[in-house]
Coordinates of C-alpha atoms in Angstrom, one line a residue:
X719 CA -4.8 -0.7 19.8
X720 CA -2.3 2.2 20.2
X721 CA -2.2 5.7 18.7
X722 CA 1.1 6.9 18.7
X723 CA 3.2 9.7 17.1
X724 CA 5.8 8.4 14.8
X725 CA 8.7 7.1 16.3
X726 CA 12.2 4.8 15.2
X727 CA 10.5 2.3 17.3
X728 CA 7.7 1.1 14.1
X729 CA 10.4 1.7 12.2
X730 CA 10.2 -1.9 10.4
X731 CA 6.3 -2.0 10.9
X732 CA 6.0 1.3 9.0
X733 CA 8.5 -0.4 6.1
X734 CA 6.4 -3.2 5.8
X735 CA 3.4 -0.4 5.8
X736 CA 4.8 1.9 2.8
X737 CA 5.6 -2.3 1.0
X738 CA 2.6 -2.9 0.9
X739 CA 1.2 -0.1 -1.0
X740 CA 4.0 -0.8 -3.5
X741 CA 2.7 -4.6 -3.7
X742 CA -0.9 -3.6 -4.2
X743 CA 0.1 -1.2 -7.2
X744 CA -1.6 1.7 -5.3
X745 CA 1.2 4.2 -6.5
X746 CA -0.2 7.3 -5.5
X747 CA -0.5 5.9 -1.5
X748 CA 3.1 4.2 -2.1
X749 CA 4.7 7.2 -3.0
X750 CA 3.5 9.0 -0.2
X751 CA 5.3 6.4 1.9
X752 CA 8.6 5.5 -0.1
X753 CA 11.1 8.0 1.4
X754 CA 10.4 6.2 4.6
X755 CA 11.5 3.0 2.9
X756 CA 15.1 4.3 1.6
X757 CA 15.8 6.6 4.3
X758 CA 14.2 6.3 7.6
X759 CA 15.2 8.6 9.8
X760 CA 15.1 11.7 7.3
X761 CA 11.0 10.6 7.1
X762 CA 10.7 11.0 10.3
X763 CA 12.5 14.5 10.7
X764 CA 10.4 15.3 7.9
X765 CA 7.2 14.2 9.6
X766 CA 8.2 16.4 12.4
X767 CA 9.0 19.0 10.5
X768 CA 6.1 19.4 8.9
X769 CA 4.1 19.3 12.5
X770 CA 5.9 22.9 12.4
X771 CA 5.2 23.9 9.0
X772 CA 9.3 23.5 7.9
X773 CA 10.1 22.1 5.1
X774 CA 6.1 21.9 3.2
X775 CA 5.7 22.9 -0.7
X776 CA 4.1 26.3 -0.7
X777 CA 0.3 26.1 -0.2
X778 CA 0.5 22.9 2.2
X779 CA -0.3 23.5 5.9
X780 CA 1.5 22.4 8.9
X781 CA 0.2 18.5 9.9
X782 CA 0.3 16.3 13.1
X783 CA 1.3 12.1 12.0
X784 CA -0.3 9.4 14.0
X785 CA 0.2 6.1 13.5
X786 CA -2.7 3.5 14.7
X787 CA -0.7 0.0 15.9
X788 CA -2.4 -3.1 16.4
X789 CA -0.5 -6.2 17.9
X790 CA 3.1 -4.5 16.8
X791 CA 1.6 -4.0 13.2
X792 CA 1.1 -0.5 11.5
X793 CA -2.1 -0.3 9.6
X794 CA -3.2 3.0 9.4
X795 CA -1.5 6.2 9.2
X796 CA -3.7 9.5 9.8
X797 CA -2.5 13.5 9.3
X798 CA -4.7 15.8 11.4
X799 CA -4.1 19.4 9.8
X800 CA -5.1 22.0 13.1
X801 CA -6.0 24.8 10.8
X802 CA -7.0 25.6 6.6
X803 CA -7.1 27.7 4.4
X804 CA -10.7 28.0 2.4
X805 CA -9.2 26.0 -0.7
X806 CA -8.0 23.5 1.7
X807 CA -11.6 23.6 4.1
X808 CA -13.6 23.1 0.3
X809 CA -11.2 20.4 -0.8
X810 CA -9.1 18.7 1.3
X811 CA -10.5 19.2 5.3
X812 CA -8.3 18.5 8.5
X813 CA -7.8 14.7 8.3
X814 CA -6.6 12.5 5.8
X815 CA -6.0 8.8 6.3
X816 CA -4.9 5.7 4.9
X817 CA -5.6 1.8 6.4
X818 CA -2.7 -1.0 4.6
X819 CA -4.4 -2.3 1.6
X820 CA -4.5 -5.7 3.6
X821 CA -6.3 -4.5 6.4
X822 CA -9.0 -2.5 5.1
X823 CA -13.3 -3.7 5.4
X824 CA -12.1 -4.8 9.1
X825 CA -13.2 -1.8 11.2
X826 CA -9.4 0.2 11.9
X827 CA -10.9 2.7 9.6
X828 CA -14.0 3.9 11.8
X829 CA -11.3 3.4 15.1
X830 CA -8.7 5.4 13.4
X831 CA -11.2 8.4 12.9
X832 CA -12.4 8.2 16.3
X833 CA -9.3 8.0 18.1
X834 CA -7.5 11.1 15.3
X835 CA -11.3 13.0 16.9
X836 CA -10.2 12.5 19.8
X837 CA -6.6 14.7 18.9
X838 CA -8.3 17.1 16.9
X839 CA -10.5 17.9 19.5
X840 CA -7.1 18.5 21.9
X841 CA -5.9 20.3 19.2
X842 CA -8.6 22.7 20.0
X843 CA -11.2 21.5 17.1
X844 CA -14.6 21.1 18.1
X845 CA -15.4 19.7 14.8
X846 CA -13.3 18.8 11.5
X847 CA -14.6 19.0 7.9
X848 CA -13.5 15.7 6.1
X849 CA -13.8 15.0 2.3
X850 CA -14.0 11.6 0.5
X851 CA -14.4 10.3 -3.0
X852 CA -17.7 9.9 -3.9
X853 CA -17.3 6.7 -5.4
X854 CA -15.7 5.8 -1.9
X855 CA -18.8 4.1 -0.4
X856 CA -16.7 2.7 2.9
X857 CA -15.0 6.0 3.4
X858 CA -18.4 7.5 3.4
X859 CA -19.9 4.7 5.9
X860 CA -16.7 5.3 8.5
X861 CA -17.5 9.5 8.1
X862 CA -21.1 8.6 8.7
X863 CA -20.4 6.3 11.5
X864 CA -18.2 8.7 13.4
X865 CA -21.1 11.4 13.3
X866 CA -20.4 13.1 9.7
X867 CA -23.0 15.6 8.4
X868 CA -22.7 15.3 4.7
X869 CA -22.7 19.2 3.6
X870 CA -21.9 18.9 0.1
X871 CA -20.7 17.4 -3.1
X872 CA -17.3 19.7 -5.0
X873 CA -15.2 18.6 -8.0
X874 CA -11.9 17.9 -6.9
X875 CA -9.5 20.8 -8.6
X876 CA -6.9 18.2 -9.2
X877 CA -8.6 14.9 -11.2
X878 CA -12.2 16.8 -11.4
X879 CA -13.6 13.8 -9.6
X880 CA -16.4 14.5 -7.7
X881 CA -15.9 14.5 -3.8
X882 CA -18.3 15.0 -1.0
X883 CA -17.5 16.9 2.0
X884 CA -18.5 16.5 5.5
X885 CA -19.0 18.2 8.9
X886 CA -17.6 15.7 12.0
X887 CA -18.0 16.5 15.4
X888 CA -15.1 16.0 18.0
X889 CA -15.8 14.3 20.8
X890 CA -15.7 16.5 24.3
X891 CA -12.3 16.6 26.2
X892 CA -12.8 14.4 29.4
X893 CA -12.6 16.6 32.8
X894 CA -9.6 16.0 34.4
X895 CA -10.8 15.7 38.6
X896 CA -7.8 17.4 41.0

């Protein structure tokens, strides 16, 4: 299994990816995903881009892509955000992911979150806050697995949905001997 930054290289894995989210009917995930269908190349400028904070919708904060591959397939996609603001801390924390509808219940969710740990942590993190639905009982079971201290339930300001937030520790950098 391979964590990588996006690159041309996945370019048809990460089409077949965003396809998929079109084919399950999750829109919301899909449309996240369907400039990189259309136009390739401007998704990934705009992926880099937004690494450096150019290009995002006022409010959003700059964001680090990875891309989790396993045997040449793309099936999970995680954004590591190195810093918040408190609305984004109470709401939306420093890592989002998604696993291809097709692929979820089969463990790349609790590897993805270790392994995007591990990047925070090199990002200088020492720990991440993470938020999930509540109703989302296997996002709640990968948090927990990785470590996660449940701190609280919030309403989502967007849907009013209730979400419950989380502590995660990152995992220590190894020593690098001379």
């Amino acid at each position: 299994m391979l964590l990588t930054k996006p690159t041309a290289t996945y370019s048809a894995q990460f089409k077949r990816f965003a396809q998929h989210y079109l084919d399950s009917g999750e829109m919301e995930r899909a449309g996240k995903y369907a400039a990189g269908i259309t136009g390739f190349p401007e998704y990934l400028q705009s992926l880099q881009d937004a690494s450096r904070g150019i290009g995002l919708p006022e409010g959003y904060l700059p964001y680090q892509t990875f891309w989790l591959i396993e045997e040449d397939q793309l099936v999970g996609v995680v954004r590591v955000r190195p810093t918040l603001t408190p609305h984004a801390e109470k709401y939306d924390g420093h890592i989002g992911y998604d696993i291809v509808p097709t692929e979820r219940c089969k463990g790349y969710g609790t590897t993805l979150l270790r392994m995007a740990l591990v990047e925070a942590r090199q990002l200088g993190l020492p720990s991440i806050i993470l938020t999930c639905l509540t109703a989302n009982l296997p996002s709640q079971r990968t948090i927990e697995k990785a470590g996660g201290r449940f701190l609280e339930v919030v309403t989502d300001y967007e849907t009013g949905r209730p979400l419950h937030r989380y502590e995660v520790p990152c995992p220590p950098l190894p020593i690098s001997k001379p």
